[in-house]
Structures are given as C-alpha cells and as structure tokens.
Amino acid sequence: MESPNEDRGIKNQKEPDPNPKSALSVNPGVADAPAISPYIRDQRKTLTRKETTAEELAEGIVSGNRTHLSKAITLVESNLEAHNDKAQAILELVMPKVGNSVRIGITGVPGVGKSTFIESFGSYLLEKNHKLAVLAIDPSSQRTKGSILGDKTRMEILSKSANAFIRPSPSSGSLGGVARKTRESMYLCEAAGFDTIIIETVGVGQSETQVHSMVDFFLLLMLAGAGDELQGIKRGIMEMADLIAINKADGANEPFAMRARVEYESALHLFPAPESKWTPRATTCSGIGGKGIEEIWNLILDYVSTTKTNGYYAKNREDQTRMWFEETLKEVVLEKYFARPGKKESILESEKKLMSGKSTLLKEIKHLMDT
Ligand code: GDP
C-alpha cells in the first residue's frame, strides 16, 4: 500500500545510507513538496475557466457593477457575431430598466472646449448627486485610428468619480454601426442607473445628425469672434440645436461672447418653430470658470419639463426608435443583398444593357430582384 505522502505526490527517500557512521553520510529525508498542492492541481485540471453569462452580466449591470457594464459595452462594440448575440441577450434582459435618463448631445468644433465644459458641467451634476455617463461618437477615429475627441482621461475629476462613467468612441465600423453601438451602450448605462447621459461629438461631418437622433436635448458649443464658416458649423446643425452656448466667455473674451450671444439668439429666431414647442436660445458659458453651467442645467430641466408636459419628449423618443429601426433594417437588407454571390456581376450586366438601350430600368430592377 502506498504511504499517504506518496499519495500526495511526495516520495520518501528509500535508499539506505551505505555508511551511516561517516560524517559525509546523508540522513534519509523526504523530497521537496511540490509547489502546488496536488489536490488543488487536480482540481484545477477539472475546472474550465467559467465565462460570465449574459444573465450574470445583466444582473451585475442593474446592480451597478461597473466591470460588468464595461464588459457588456465591449460585447456591444465587438464585431464578432457570438459577442453580438450575447450583447443582444443582455440588452433584452435590461430593457425594462432603460430610458430613465436625460440624454444630452454636445457638439462643437475641435478646440471649442467640449472636454473642459463636460468636466465642469459633469462635476456640477455630481455635486447634485446625479450619476453621469459620458459617451462619444468620433468619426475621425474610424478613418485615421486617431481621434479628434482625444483621450477622455483628460476629464480627470470625472474619471476618478464612482458616479461618473466615461467611455471613448467605438473605433471601428461605419458611422451607422458606431451610432448603433453608442446607442446600445447608452441603454446599458441607463440600466446601470446613470440618470444623465452626455453623448459628445465633433461638429464636423455627419456624426452630429446621428447624435441628435439619439438624445433629448442638443447643445451646440460655439466661440465668439469666429465666423460660422470658420467654425465649420453648418446651418443644419444650428437648426438642430436646443441651445447654443458661446463658450470661453471669460477674461477679455467676455464682451465678445456677450455680443455673439445676441447675434445667435436673433439668428435662431429665423428658423422655423421646432416641433418641441421649446424656443431654442443662446447663452454664454465658461468651461474653465464654471460660469453659466448652472444656467445651462436649469435650461435643460426647463426643456425636459416643457416637452414632457406637451408630449414631445415621449414622441421624440418613439420617432427616434422608429427611425433607427428603419435605417438599420435598410442597411442590413442592402448589405445582405450585395453580399449574394454573383450580385455585383449581374448589376454590371444590367447597367450595360441599360446604357446600350437594350433594356428598360424597371425590367432590369425586376430581373435583379427576382434572381
Ligand atoms: P475640445 O477639443 O472641444 O474638447 O476642447 P478642450 O476642452 O480640449 O479645450 C481646448 C482648449 O481651450 C484648451 O487649451 C482649453 O484649456 C481651452 N479652454 C477650454 N475651455 C475654456 C474656457 O472656458 N475658457 C478659456 N479661456 N479657455 C478654455
């Protein structure tokens, strides 16, 4: 029978010493015990690494577990189908907890002071016991892998707070894909109990339209003294704004900011009255000094209460969901259609027939749809 020590992988030294009287004799001893207990080693072999399930992640999110929230957002952002399936399962589970936040979009050209403003505005909200999540859509990061919005760890106070959650822009995929990921991340943040969501974007390109279509309130930050063209702000973006804030209204710049405010306020009156029945306005602020921050928050609260009372708040969210559904459906259907084998060639053939007058438009379209 094996001794208990042998059973644990520890072998007794059995060889007797040929000359036990010699000073050089070696006393019988035991071999070194293995570094890892064989019991644990054997147990380890049978244990496979357990993955956190969708249910566990969903539960964690709802109970405010930030690690689970981050993990779920990573799944939402992944391009792997298995990850997406899991992300959708999590979203489905947390959906009853989604929607209880004020969603604020913030845009403005690089350098207007978005990060500084969000740091200041966010700190004000934290003092008022709000829980804030800051997400971003940065079209530059998809193209160049570099980002205009930059490293959000610049928001030092917010990134250290347990009541703030900052996540940079997802960096791969089409703008539509990035917008979907941001919207789903916003849902997850809401389920985790964040009552105020800021979605930041740069005021160049199409991303502000995407942000506008997922928020309740759209804030445009601008600078005094720089023409609209200089700031790259298109009329369409001004028209989407619920509030224009002339930033950096401090020091020698303050009087210019006050003047710009009056100009923008009158420019806003030229636009048709918005469906929200809330009159968009212009104000001044300073992200560095904190001036105007409280007023902006009060204006947002005023907007929320006005639009909740007149029904626009809920209707706008419904419209946004419908539009998002229709757009995503179109994108997926098109993608699937063009991915069908031989499709590209058939399209080229139809094109040729049309150009040479050998066929008609609707005949070719019917042919393409039927094959
Ligand atoms: P972003 O690119 O829009 O995120 O802008 P940043 O927040 O990074 O700010 C760009 C530059 O403007 C930085 O050098 C800031 O220090 C400066 N800045 C930001 N906010 C203010 C402000 O309220 N007043 C002044 N005077 N400078 C500001």
mmCIF file of N, CA and C in Angstrom, residues 3-10 34 37-39 41:
data_model
loop_
_atom_site.group_PDB
_atom_site.id
_atom_site.type_symbol
_atom_site.label_atom_id
_atom_site.label_comp_id
_atom_site.label_asym_id
_atom_site.label_seq_id
_atom_site.Cartn_x
_atom_site.Cartn_y
_atom_site.Cartn_z
ATOM 1 N N SER A 3 2.135 4.937 0.929
ATOM 2 C CA SER A 3 2.008 5.790 2.112
ATOM 3 C C SER A 3 1.200 7.025 1.754
ATOM 4 N N PRO A 4 0.598 7.707 2.760
ATOM 5 C CA PRO A 4 -0.200 8.923 2.454
ATOM 6 C C PRO A 4 0.635 9.966 1.745
ATOM 7 N N ASN A 5 1.932 10.057 2.101
ATOM 8 C CA ASN A 5 2.791 11.047 1.441
ATOM 9 C C ASN A 5 2.926 10.776 -0.052
ATOM 10 N N GLU A 6 3.064 9.453 -0.375
ATOM 11 C CA GLU A 6 3.200 9.111 -1.800
ATOM 12 C C GLU A 6 1.928 9.456 -2.545
ATOM 13 N N ASP A 7 0.831 9.237 -1.872
ATOM 14 C CA ASP A 7 -0.447 9.544 -2.481
ATOM 15 C C ASP A 7 -0.523 11.025 -2.859
ATOM 16 N N ARG A 8 0.126 11.896 -2.063
ATOM 17 C CA ARG A 8 0.109 13.333 -2.346
ATOM 18 C C ARG A 8 1.257 13.743 -3.231
ATOM 19 N N GLY A 9 1.928 12.742 -3.842
ATOM 20 C CA GLY A 9 2.992 13.084 -4.777
ATOM 21 C C GLY A 9 4.308 13.340 -4.076
ATOM 22 N N ILE A 10 4.413 13.053 -2.756
ATOM 23 C CA ILE A 10 5.661 13.291 -2.038
ATOM 24 C C ILE A 10 6.292 11.926 -1.765
ATOM 25 N N PRO A 34 5.794 19.410 -3.666
ATOM 26 C CA PRO A 34 5.530 20.202 -4.878
ATOM 27 C C PRO A 34 5.006 21.598 -4.530
ATOM 28 N N SER A 37 -0.133 22.252 -4.310
ATOM 29 C CA SER A 37 -0.689 21.057 -3.701
ATOM 30 C C SER A 37 -1.348 20.196 -4.778
ATOM 31 N N PRO A 38 -1.032 18.900 -4.782
ATOM 32 C CA PRO A 38 -1.612 18.033 -5.824
ATOM 33 C C PRO A 38 -3.129 18.034 -5.801
ATOM 34 N N TYR A 39 -3.711 18.256 -4.610
ATOM 35 C CA TYR A 39 -5.184 18.308 -4.546
ATOM 36 C C TYR A 39 -5.706 19.447 -5.404
ATOM 37 N N ARG A 41 -3.973 21.054 -7.700
ATOM 38 C CA ARG A 41 -3.575 20.873 -9.102
ATOM 39 C C ARG A 41 -4.629 20.024 -9.825
#
